[in-house]
Amino acid sequence: MEIIIQPTAEASAEIGARIIRKLLLEKPDAVLGMATGSTPVSMYRKLIEMDLDWSRVTTFNLDEYVGLPQEHPQSYHSFMWENLFSHINIKPENVHIPDGNAADVPKFCADYEAAIKRAGGIDLQVLGIGSDGHSGFNEPTSSLASRTRIKTLTERTVRDNARFFDSAEEVPRHVITMGIGTILEARCNLLLAFGENKAAAIAGAVEGPITANNPASALQLHPVVKVCLDEAAASQLQRADYYRWVYDGKPAWQRY
Ligand code: PGA
């Protein structure tokens, strides 16, 4: 894993955006895995400002709530169009977001996995992390080999996400999410985490044992993971000084 610690969330989001820009300049028909939540918003804003060509890019989102109408302001469909897709030249037919209202959920999930394969696999997957270590909506004890499927949120995640709704009762209990196995097949994973609330989950994911209790820890098995943090999210890392030393010593050609 490459751990990149920046003084602020803004500076860390800038690095994340530069990593994606580098990929899109090298591979204009890249397949990107997208994430929602508060964390990637500033990186998406920076990508919009970079005015890149998205006309040949394909995207697959990590997850979606089950049962929310697509046009609900808190659906991840609405989130992606509001925060990124409406502001770039991506073709709507190249955008894939799980259908939380699919009549046959298992069939939808199998088709979603097949569509990722047909697209040639995901070049770069953007990830956030839950305060409980969930990645996508793979809650603790998710199989580390799991594929796209329906999951039940933990009470903690429902509480964490209640800030986007009028009350916790309105947060759907069920979601469709790519699995940890799906995420591990992306060619590169870009994990962003900002704030003190994420520090324990990040320490577990980066330095803890690989365990389904912190599903993001499965990323330790992946060959290309970049973790963009602010100081607060990095505050429980035991080897933070080493990560800074590595980043500061990068040769110029390796910089973003
Ligand atoms: P957040 O969510 O970015 O809103 O903190 C991250 C997540 O739940 O994966």
XYZ file of N, CA and C and ligand atoms in Angstrom:
777
model
N 0.842 -1.203 0.000
C 0.000 0.000 0.000
C 0.874 1.248 0.000
N 0.407 2.246 -0.718
C 1.098 3.530 -0.669
C 0.244 4.475 0.181
N 0.775 4.898 1.306
C 0.005 5.741 2.226
C 0.452 7.179 2.037
N -0.469 8.040 1.628
C -0.135 9.439 1.341
C -0.858 10.312 2.372
N -0.073 10.943 3.227
C -0.660 11.763 4.298
C -0.446 13.237 3.963
N -1.514 13.977 3.925
C -1.445 15.409 3.620
C -1.987 16.204 4.808
N -1.569 17.473 4.925
C -2.013 18.246 6.092
C -3.532 18.410 6.153
N -4.186 18.488 5.006
C -5.630 18.741 5.009
C -6.333 17.782 4.050
N -7.639 17.673 4.239
C -8.452 16.845 3.341
C -8.402 17.408 1.914
N -8.385 18.744 1.804
C -8.339 19.380 0.471
C -7.085 18.955 -0.280
N -5.948 18.995 0.417
C -4.674 18.643 -0.223
C -4.658 17.168 -0.602
N -5.262 16.338 0.227
C -5.297 14.906 -0.046
C -6.234 14.610 -1.226
N -7.366 15.320 -1.285
C -8.304 15.154 -2.408
C -7.640 15.574 -3.718
N -6.763 16.578 -3.635
C -6.052 17.056 -4.827
C -5.144 15.934 -5.374
N -4.482 15.230 -4.471
C -3.618 14.114 -4.912
C -4.476 13.028 -5.562
N -5.609 12.715 -4.929
C -6.507 11.706 -5.498
C -6.934 12.095 -6.908
N -7.303 13.375 -7.082
C -7.743 13.845 -8.404
C -6.594 13.744 -9.414
N -5.377 14.029 -8.960
C -4.234 13.951 -9.888
C -3.954 12.510 -10.299
N -4.178 11.566 -9.374
C -3.987 10.139 -9.715
C -4.983 9.744 -10.807
N -6.222 10.205 -10.682
C -7.231 9.866 -11.699
C -6.915 10.593 -13.008
N -6.501 11.855 -12.924
C -6.144 12.589 -14.156
C -5.035 11.861 -14.920
N -4.023 11.401 -14.187
C -2.913 10.684 -14.820
C -3.451 9.462 -15.579
N -4.358 8.721 -14.947
C -4.918 7.531 -15.600
C -5.702 7.927 -16.860
N -6.549 8.956 -16.748
C -7.385 9.320 -17.905
C -6.544 9.872 -19.061
N -5.417 10.498 -18.741
C -4.540 10.999 -19.817
C -3.819 9.825 -20.485
N -3.460 8.817 -19.683
C -2.764 7.649 -20.247
C -3.732 6.706 -20.958
N -4.961 6.635 -20.444
C -5.941 5.663 -20.959
C -7.308 6.363 -21.061
N -7.571 7.045 -22.169
C -8.811 7.839 -22.271
C -10.087 6.993 -22.210
N -9.981 5.669 -22.449
C -11.174 4.816 -22.351
C -11.143 3.973 -21.063
N -10.596 4.557 -20.019
C -10.472 3.836 -18.741
C -11.844 3.483 -18.170
N -11.842 2.435 -17.350
C -13.044 2.037 -16.606
C -12.797 2.404 -15.138
N -13.639 3.293 -14.619
C -13.457 3.766 -13.245
C -14.549 3.217 -12.342
N -14.174 2.812 -11.157
C -15.148 2.469 -10.128
C -15.350 3.698 -9.261
N -16.598 4.092 -9.037
C -16.869 5.328 -8.316
C -17.455 5.038 -6.934
N -17.243 5.990 -6.028
C -17.762 5.867 -4.664
C -18.595 7.099 -4.332
N -19.453 6.966 -3.340
C -20.278 8.097 -2.905
C -19.925 8.422 -1.452
N -20.768 9.181 -0.789
C -20.483 9.596 0.590
C -19.843 10.970 0.571
N -19.600 11.511 1.761
C -19.063 12.873 1.826
C -17.595 12.927 1.388
N -16.863 11.819 1.565
C -15.416 11.858 1.349
C -14.993 12.227 -0.080
N -15.527 11.593 -1.132
C -14.984 11.880 -2.463
C -15.472 13.193 -3.088
N -16.375 13.918 -2.409
C -16.987 15.096 -3.050
C -15.933 16.126 -3.480
N -14.974 16.415 -2.590
C -13.991 17.453 -2.950
C -13.078 16.957 -4.079
N -12.805 15.656 -4.121
C -11.995 15.137 -5.240
C -12.783 15.247 -6.549
N -14.085 14.967 -6.500
C -14.892 15.097 -7.716
C -14.915 16.562 -8.174
N -14.996 17.485 -7.209
C -14.996 18.913 -7.574
C -13.691 19.263 -8.300
N -12.591 18.740 -7.799
C -11.304 19.034 -8.437
C -11.223 18.407 -9.822
N -11.788 17.218 -9.975
C -11.789 16.575 -11.301
C -12.600 17.405 -12.288
N -13.721 17.970 -11.828
C -14.541 18.821 -12.707
C -13.701 20.025 -13.149
N -12.998 20.626 -12.183
C -12.166 21.807 -12.506
C -11.042 21.458 -13.480
N -10.587 20.210 -13.471
C -9.478 19.812 -14.359
C -9.915 19.707 -15.810
N -11.239 19.718 -16.037
C -11.783 19.767 -17.402
C -11.202 18.653 -18.290
N -11.309 17.433 -17.814
C -10.765 16.275 -18.540
C -11.787 15.766 -19.554
N -11.310 14.941 -20.483
C -12.214 14.334 -21.470
C -12.718 12.992 -20.919
N -14.013 12.938 -20.648
C -14.625 11.722 -20.098
C -15.450 11.003 -21.172
N -15.327 11.414 -22.439
C -16.258 10.917 -23.466
C -16.105 9.421 -23.716
N -14.936 8.861 -23.397
C -14.746 7.411 -23.629
C -14.619 6.623 -22.321
N -14.864 7.318 -21.204
C -14.725 6.666 -19.896
C -16.015 5.909 -19.545
N -15.838 4.751 -18.933
C -16.968 3.963 -18.415
C -16.861 3.943 -16.896
N -18.000 4.010 -16.211
C -17.963 3.978 -14.743
C -18.904 2.917 -14.182
N -18.502 2.372 -13.055
C -19.341 1.447 -12.284
C -19.329 1.928 -10.838
N -20.493 2.218 -10.290
C -20.529 2.624 -8.883
C -20.524 1.415 -7.954
N -19.968 1.661 -6.772
C -19.828 0.598 -5.781
C -21.151 0.080 -5.236
N -22.073 1.007 -4.962
C -23.231 0.561 -4.187
C -24.415 1.506 -4.361
N -25.549 1.055 -3.851
C -26.781 1.857 -3.901
C -27.721 1.339 -2.821
N -28.542 2.238 -2.286
C -29.573 1.834 -1.333
C -30.658 1.038 -2.046
N -31.209 0.060 -1.360
C -32.350 -0.691 -1.894
C -33.637 0.037 -1.519
N -34.481 0.229 -2.523
C -35.833 0.733 -2.254
C -35.996 2.239 -2.357
N -34.916 3.011 -2.465
C -35.081 4.457 -2.659
C -35.332 4.701 -4.137
N -36.320 5.527 -4.480
C -36.487 5.863 -5.902
C -35.200 6.504 -6.427
N -34.880 6.214 -7.703
C -33.647 6.766 -8.282
C -33.549 8.281 -8.107
N -34.702 8.956 -8.203
C -34.679 10.419 -8.164
C -34.675 10.959 -6.724
N -34.706 10.076 -5.722
C -34.629 10.535 -4.324
C -33.309 11.285 -4.147
N -33.326 12.435 -3.457
C -32.075 13.214 -3.346
C -30.927 12.448 -2.698
N -31.215 11.437 -1.876
C -30.135 10.692 -1.218
C -29.783 9.383 -1.923
N -30.418 9.119 -3.077
C -29.990 7.914 -3.807
C -28.587 8.169 -4.334
N -27.810 7.122 -4.519
C -26.451 7.317 -5.018
C -26.470 7.667 -6.504
N -27.580 7.341 -7.138
C -27.802 7.792 -8.511
C -27.843 9.329 -8.532
N -28.691 9.908 -7.678
C -28.772 11.385 -7.607
C -27.425 11.974 -7.215
N -26.777 11.352 -6.227
C -25.487 11.843 -5.742
C -24.481 11.966 -6.888
N -24.379 10.912 -7.684
C -23.334 10.903 -8.725
C -23.607 11.947 -9.796
N -24.887 12.101 -10.167
C -25.183 13.109 -11.205
C -24.967 14.502 -10.653
N -25.360 14.716 -9.401
C -25.227 16.054 -8.816
C -23.760 16.434 -8.595
N -22.973 15.473 -8.111
C -21.602 15.818 -7.705
C -20.547 15.626 -8.779
N -20.872 14.873 -9.847
C -19.856 14.663 -10.875
C -20.428 14.598 -12.291
N -21.298 13.633 -12.549
C -21.624 13.305 -13.929
C -22.268 14.462 -14.703
N -23.077 15.297 -14.033
C -23.734 16.405 -14.756
C -22.730 17.474 -15.184
N -21.529 17.421 -14.632
C -20.552 18.497 -14.866
C -19.420 18.075 -15.795
N -19.478 16.836 -16.313
C -18.412 16.344 -17.205
C -19.067 15.766 -18.461
N -18.246 15.479 -19.464
C -18.837 15.020 -20.741
C -18.932 13.492 -20.824
N -19.302 12.858 -19.720
C -19.460 11.388 -19.752
C -20.762 11.045 -20.487
N -20.743 9.924 -21.194
C -21.968 9.494 -21.895
C -22.853 8.727 -20.896
N -24.118 9.112 -20.776
C -24.994 8.434 -19.797
C -24.999 6.916 -19.971
N -24.864 6.453 -21.229
C -24.902 4.990 -21.429
C -23.636 4.297 -20.894
N -22.606 5.083 -20.588
C -21.381 4.493 -20.030
C -21.358 4.494 -18.499
N -22.447 5.025 -17.898
C -22.538 5.103 -16.437
C -23.321 3.897 -15.911
N -22.755 3.217 -14.918
C -23.455 2.076 -14.312
C -23.529 2.297 -12.800
N -24.749 2.273 -12.288
C -24.968 2.405 -10.838
C -25.935 1.290 -10.453
N -25.652 0.541 -9.389
C -26.573 -0.536 -9.050
C -28.018 -0.030 -8.956
N -28.954 -0.886 -9.413
C -30.371 -0.536 -9.405
C -30.987 -1.039 -8.103
N -31.197 -0.119 -7.190
C -31.747 -0.480 -5.877
C -33.211 -0.855 -5.932
N -33.798 -0.776 -7.121
C -35.207 -1.159 -7.268
C -35.356 -2.339 -8.219
N -34.271 -3.071 -8.437
C -34.335 -4.219 -9.348
C -35.375 -5.224 -8.836
N -36.178 -5.767 -9.765
C -37.218 -6.727 -9.360
C -36.564 -8.038 -8.915
N -35.496 -8.422 -9.607
C -34.800 -9.670 -9.277
C -33.366 -9.289 -8.864
N -33.171 -9.122 -7.572
C -31.879 -8.602 -7.085
C -30.710 -9.551 -7.401
N -30.824 -10.852 -7.113
C -29.682 -11.734 -7.434
C -29.310 -11.693 -8.915
N -30.326 -11.652 -9.785
C -30.033 -11.602 -11.228
C -29.357 -10.266 -11.568
N -29.881 -9.175 -10.991
C -29.264 -7.880 -11.253
C -27.783 -7.904 -10.845
N -27.506 -8.472 -9.678
C -26.128 -8.478 -9.163
C -25.206 -9.304 -10.068
N -25.698 -10.448 -10.531
C -24.886 -11.289 -11.430
C -24.636 -10.539 -12.743
N -25.677 -9.838 -13.246
C -25.527 -9.074 -14.494
C -24.521 -7.922 -14.310
N -24.520 -7.321 -13.122
C -23.603 -6.191 -12.851
C -22.155 -6.683 -12.896
N -21.919 -7.817 -12.262
C -20.574 -8.413 -12.302
C -20.175 -8.726 -13.755
N -21.138 -9.255 -14.519
C -20.837 -9.614 -15.915
C -20.539 -8.358 -16.732
N -21.250 -7.270 -16.446
C -21.029 -6.017 -17.188
C -19.622 -5.468 -16.897
N -19.172 -5.602 -15.654
C -17.807 -5.148 -15.312
C -16.790 -5.955 -16.123
N -17.018 -7.250 -16.189
C -16.096 -8.122 -16.947
C -16.104 -7.749 -18.427
N -17.335 -7.544 -18.967
C -17.459 -7.198 -20.397
C -16.735 -5.892 -20.717
N -16.728 -4.973 -19.759
C -16.058 -3.677 -19.961
C -14.533 -3.814 -19.867
N -14.061 -5.006 -19.509
C -12.615 -5.221 -19.422
C -12.079 -5.107 -18.004
N -12.981 -5.016 -17.018
C -12.547 -4.883 -15.622
C -12.319 -3.416 -15.270
N -12.230 -3.152 -13.982
C -12.092 -1.771 -13.485
C -10.604 -1.407 -13.393
N -10.238 -0.304 -14.033
C -8.831 0.140 -13.980
C -8.499 0.750 -12.634
N -9.415 1.582 -12.130
C -9.166 2.240 -10.840
C -10.484 2.344 -10.094
N -10.476 1.840 -8.875
C -11.677 1.890 -8.040
C -11.478 2.918 -6.930
N -12.372 3.905 -6.866
C -12.355 4.870 -5.760
C -13.088 4.236 -4.581
N -12.507 4.362 -3.397
C -13.114 3.799 -2.188
C -13.115 4.814 -1.060
N -14.182 4.799 -0.269
C -14.159 5.447 1.042
C -14.019 4.332 2.061
N -14.165 4.681 3.313
C -14.162 3.645 4.360
C -15.158 4.081 5.424
N -15.909 3.139 5.947
C -16.832 3.466 7.032
C -16.082 3.533 8.354
N -16.681 4.169 9.339
C -16.006 4.240 10.641
C -15.866 2.833 11.234
N -16.636 1.868 10.712
C -16.511 0.479 11.170
C -15.636 -0.360 10.226
N -15.000 0.288 9.268
C -14.096 -0.426 8.353
C -14.789 -0.951 7.105
N -16.077 -0.613 6.928
C -16.710 -1.131 5.715
C -16.128 -0.449 4.481
N -16.147 -1.211 3.401
C -15.629 -0.707 2.138
C -16.702 -1.025 1.108
N -17.082 -0.044 0.258
C -18.369 -0.191 -0.398
C -19.351 -0.248 0.761
N -20.327 -1.125 0.694
C -21.167 -1.356 1.882
C -20.916 -2.764 2.409
N -19.675 -3.229 2.290
C -19.305 -4.522 2.851
C -19.037 -4.329 4.338
N -20.050 -4.620 5.117
C -19.972 -4.386 6.558
C -19.070 -5.445 7.214
N -18.589 -5.167 8.442
C -17.764 -6.146 9.140
C -18.397 -7.532 9.109
N -17.558 -8.507 8.909
C -17.848 -9.944 8.746
C -18.311 -10.285 7.333
N -18.289 -9.308 6.412
C -18.512 -9.641 4.999
C -17.423 -10.611 4.556
N -17.792 -11.535 3.698
C -16.780 -12.439 3.148
C -15.751 -11.629 2.367
N -14.494 -11.957 2.561
C -13.447 -11.250 1.820
C -13.391 -11.711 0.364
N -14.213 -12.713 0.017
C -14.319 -13.164 -1.386
C -15.662 -12.764 -1.990
N -16.426 -11.922 -1.288
C -17.810 -11.634 -1.713
C -17.867 -10.912 -3.053
N -19.011 -11.104 -3.722
C -19.275 -10.431 -5.005
C -20.473 -9.494 -4.818
N -20.880 -8.820 -5.880
C -22.016 -7.901 -5.809
C -23.254 -8.652 -5.303
N -23.891 -8.059 -4.281
C -25.035 -8.738 -3.634
C -25.771 -7.749 -2.752
N -26.871 -8.229 -2.159
C -27.608 -7.388 -1.208
C -26.958 -7.539 0.170
N -26.883 -6.449 0.921
C -26.355 -6.488 2.290
C -27.295 -5.716 3.204
N -27.223 -6.035 4.484
C -27.948 -5.274 5.502
C -26.945 -4.372 6.208
N -27.262 -3.090 6.328
C -26.345 -2.152 6.989
C -26.306 -2.420 8.492
N -25.183 -2.095 9.117
C -25.112 -2.158 10.583
C -25.846 -0.940 11.148
N -26.194 -1.037 12.408
C -26.863 0.112 13.051
C -25.917 1.310 13.061
N -24.625 1.048 13.182
C -23.655 2.147 13.213
C -23.643 2.895 11.873
N -23.678 2.143 10.772
C -23.685 2.801 9.461
C -24.988 3.569 9.254
N -26.088 2.982 9.701
C -27.375 3.700 9.598
C -27.266 5.017 10.368
N -26.686 4.962 11.566
C -26.513 6.188 12.375
C -25.588 7.176 11.664
N -24.456 6.664 11.118
C -23.494 7.538 10.429
C -24.164 8.249 9.249
N -25.035 7.528 8.534
C -25.621 8.089 7.315
C -26.913 8.856 7.568
N -27.400 8.813 8.817
C -28.654 9.506 9.130
C -28.518 11.015 8.902
N -27.261 11.539 8.929
C -27.082 12.981 8.744
C -27.543 13.441 7.364
N -27.620 12.526 6.415
C -28.067 12.900 5.069
C -29.595 12.845 4.938
N -30.261 12.243 5.912
C -31.713 12.070 5.861
C -32.341 12.887 6.992
N -33.678 12.943 7.006
C -34.338 13.679 8.088
C -34.217 12.937 9.417
N -34.157 11.594 9.354
C -34.020 10.815 10.590
C -33.409 9.453 10.246
N -32.911 8.748 11.286
C -32.301 7.427 11.073
C -33.329 6.442 10.513
N -34.599 6.640 10.873
C -35.660 5.721 10.398
C -35.759 5.747 8.874
N -35.388 6.867 8.276
C -35.517 6.990 6.812
C -34.363 6.341 6.049
N -33.274 5.997 6.757
C -32.120 5.404 6.068
C -32.485 3.958 5.712
N -32.407 3.589 4.423
C -32.734 2.202 4.082
C -31.826 1.235 4.834
N -32.357 0.085 5.187
C -31.565 -0.923 5.900
C -30.756 -1.785 4.928
N -31.226 -1.849 3.691
C -30.592 -2.749 2.724
C -29.927 -1.962 1.592
N -28.893 -2.577 1.051
C -28.132 -1.950 -0.037
C -27.700 -3.042 -1.019
N -27.361 -2.621 -2.222
C -26.644 -3.522 -3.138
C -25.219 -2.988 -3.194
N -24.257 -3.869 -3.016
C -22.858 -3.423 -3.036
C -21.974 -4.411 -3.789
N -21.006 -3.887 -4.501
C -19.937 -4.753 -5.004
C -19.346 -5.477 -3.797
N -18.816 -6.662 -4.015
C -18.202 -7.400 -2.916
C -16.729 -7.048 -2.750
N -16.154 -7.548 -1.670
C -14.706 -7.357 -1.472
C -13.942 -8.073 -2.585
N -14.446 -9.236 -3.000
C -13.804 -9.949 -4.126
C -13.835 -9.111 -5.394
N -14.945 -8.398 -5.617
C -15.067 -7.525 -6.794
C -14.021 -6.404 -6.706
N -13.946 -5.792 -5.540
C -13.020 -4.661 -5.330
C -11.567 -5.111 -5.527
N -11.263 -6.311 -5.051
C -9.880 -6.792 -5.158
C -9.472 -7.067 -6.606
N -10.466 -7.170 -7.509
C -10.122 -7.405 -8.919
C -9.842 -6.119 -9.693
N -10.151 -4.955 -9.106
C -9.800 -3.700 -9.782
C -8.275 -3.646 -9.920
N -7.786 -3.036 -11.000
C -6.325 -3.027 -11.194
C -5.625 -2.084 -10.218
N -6.348 -1.053 -9.776
C -5.798 -0.130 -8.775
C -6.937 0.272 -7.847
N -6.675 0.381 -6.576
C -7.670 0.903 -5.630
C -7.159 2.203 -5.026
N -8.033 3.195 -4.994
C -7.696 4.515 -4.451
C -8.640 4.765 -3.280
N -8.093 4.628 -2.072
C -8.907 4.766 -0.860
C -8.690 6.157 -0.266
N -9.779 6.861 -0.023
C -9.703 8.194 0.588
C -10.340 8.142 1.972
N -9.717 8.785 2.948
C -10.342 8.881 4.272
C -9.890 10.174 4.936
N -10.852 10.914 5.439
C -10.559 12.190 6.086
C -11.263 12.241 7.441
N -10.577 12.800 8.423
C -11.217 13.059 9.716
C -10.916 12.002 10.759
N -10.963 12.466 11.999
C -10.684 11.663 13.188
C -11.580 10.420 13.280
N -12.814 10.580 12.810
C -13.797 9.495 12.858
C -13.347 8.246 12.087
N -12.388 8.432 11.154
C -11.935 7.313 10.320
C -10.601 6.737 10.801
N -9.993 7.360 11.829
C -8.614 7.007 12.197
C -8.478 5.540 12.620
N -9.405 5.040 13.426
C -9.299 3.651 13.908
C -9.503 2.672 12.744
N -10.479 2.960 11.902
C -10.750 2.061 10.769
C -9.539 2.024 9.829
N -8.910 3.191 9.605
C -7.736 3.243 8.726
C -6.554 2.492 9.352
N -6.348 2.675 10.645
C -5.241 1.957 11.300
C -5.443 0.447 11.170
N -6.686 -0.001 11.339
C -6.977 -1.428 11.203
C -6.777 -1.904 9.775
N -7.243 -1.102 8.812
C -7.162 -1.522 7.406
C -5.714 -1.583 6.925
N -4.899 -0.627 7.373
C -3.528 -0.516 6.841
C -2.536 -1.350 7.652
N -2.686 -1.345 8.971
C -1.658 -1.963 9.822
C -2.170 -3.133 10.651
N -3.477 -3.339 10.660
C -4.035 -4.436 11.458
C -3.925 -5.747 10.715
N -4.387 -6.814 11.341
C -4.432 -8.098 10.638
C -5.500 -8.061 9.553
N -5.360 -8.913 8.554
C -6.406 -9.043 7.540
C -7.558 -9.798 8.188
N -8.686 -9.110 8.273
C -9.812 -9.713 8.979
C -11.126 -9.196 8.417
N -12.108 -10.095 8.375
C -13.442 -9.685 7.931
C -14.065 -8.692 8.912
N -13.475 -8.537 10.108
C -13.992 -7.528 11.042
C -13.688 -6.116 10.575
N -12.693 -5.988 9.704
C -12.395 -4.702 9.064
C -12.212 -5.021 7.578
N -13.324 -5.074 6.818
C -13.232 -5.578 5.436
C -12.211 -4.832 4.577
N -11.963 -3.539 4.864
C -10.976 -2.803 4.070
C -9.574 -3.368 4.263
N -9.338 -4.128 5.337
C -8.004 -4.717 5.546
C -7.655 -5.715 4.445
N -8.673 -6.210 3.714
C -8.407 -7.136 2.596
C -7.572 -6.453 1.518
N -7.560 -5.106 1.519
C -6.755 -4.380 0.518
C -5.262 -4.667 0.688
N -4.867 -5.166 1.864
C -3.447 -5.532 2.048
C -3.023 -6.638 1.082
N -4.015 -7.365 0.548
C -3.703 -8.451 -0.399
C -3.622 -7.953 -1.831
N -3.968 -6.670 -2.043
C -4.037 -6.140 -3.403
C -2.700 -5.486 -3.778
N -2.237 -5.671 -5.025
C -0.905 -5.159 -5.371
C -0.797 -3.642 -5.536
N -1.885 -2.954 -5.869
C -1.760 -1.508 -6.136
C -2.873 -0.743 -5.403
N -2.553 -0.306 -4.193
C -3.520 0.459 -3.394
C -2.877 1.776 -2.996
N -3.561 2.875 -3.276
C -3.091 4.190 -2.853
C -4.093 4.709 -1.830
N -3.593 5.137 -0.676
C -4.467 5.567 0.416
C -4.201 7.044 0.674
N -5.170 7.908 0.365
C -5.002 9.352 0.542
C -5.694 9.778 1.837
N -4.903 10.299 2.773
C -5.416 10.633 4.108
C -5.122 12.078 4.455
N -5.918 12.638 5.378
C -5.497 13.878 6.028
C -4.852 13.480 7.367
N -4.306 14.455 8.072
C -3.589 14.152 9.332
C -4.505 13.456 10.334
N -5.764 13.883 10.390
C -6.679 13.324 11.398
C -6.938 11.844 11.128
N -7.186 11.488 9.876
C -7.459 10.082 9.548
C -6.209 9.222 9.728
N -5.023 9.865 9.649
C -3.757 9.129 9.796
C -3.296 9.063 11.254
N -4.062 9.666 12.166
C -3.534 9.919 13.515
C -3.306 8.649 14.355
N -3.889 7.516 13.947
C -3.639 6.293 14.729
C -2.692 5.324 14.021
N -2.053 5.774 12.944
C -1.104 4.906 12.226
C 0.224 4.880 12.978
N 0.726 3.687 13.262
C 1.990 3.584 14.003
C 3.189 3.935 13.134
N 3.074 3.735 11.835
C 4.222 3.950 10.951
C 4.065 5.198 10.078
N 3.314 6.175 10.605
C 3.045 7.382 9.814
C 4.347 8.059 9.361
N 5.356 8.071 10.237
C 6.613 8.742 9.866
C 7.256 8.044 8.668
N 7.158 6.724 8.663
C 7.732 5.979 7.526
C 6.992 6.318 6.226
N 5.648 6.399 6.305
C 4.886 6.704 5.085
C 5.256 8.097 4.564
N 5.454 9.048 5.473
C 5.842 10.412 5.054
C 7.230 10.384 4.406
N 8.108 9.632 5.023
C 9.500 9.500 4.534
C 9.493 8.921 3.109
N 8.669 7.886 2.894
C 8.567 7.261 1.571
C 8.041 8.287 0.567
N 6.960 8.989 0.950
C 6.323 9.920 0.005
C 7.275 11.079 -0.318
N 7.943 11.620 0.703
C 8.840 12.759 0.476
C 10.032 12.351 -0.387
N 10.397 11.067 -0.345
C 11.578 10.619 -1.084
C 11.270 10.084 -2.472
N 10.026 10.217 -2.905
C 9.668 9.671 -4.217
C 10.469 10.350 -5.328
N 10.985 9.576 -6.271
C 11.641 10.228 -7.405
C 10.617 11.048 -8.200
N 11.098 12.066 -8.880
C 10.189 13.002 -9.579
C 9.223 12.273 -10.505
N 9.700 11.231 -11.186
C 8.834 10.569 -12.155
C 7.702 9.785 -11.527
N 7.814 9.564 -10.202
C 6.755 8.821 -9.517
C 5.725 9.752 -8.885
N 5.935 11.053 -8.995
C 5.021 11.985 -8.309
C 3.740 12.174 -9.097
N 2.716 12.605 -8.423
C 1.418 12.757 -9.093
C 1.190 14.204 -9.511
P -18.381 9.027 4.124
O -18.767 7.479 3.940
O -17.492 9.362 2.971
O -19.700 9.757 4.048
O -17.708 9.125 5.428
C -17.750 6.560 3.635
C -18.328 5.164 3.623
O -19.335 4.911 4.302
O -17.753 4.293 2.935
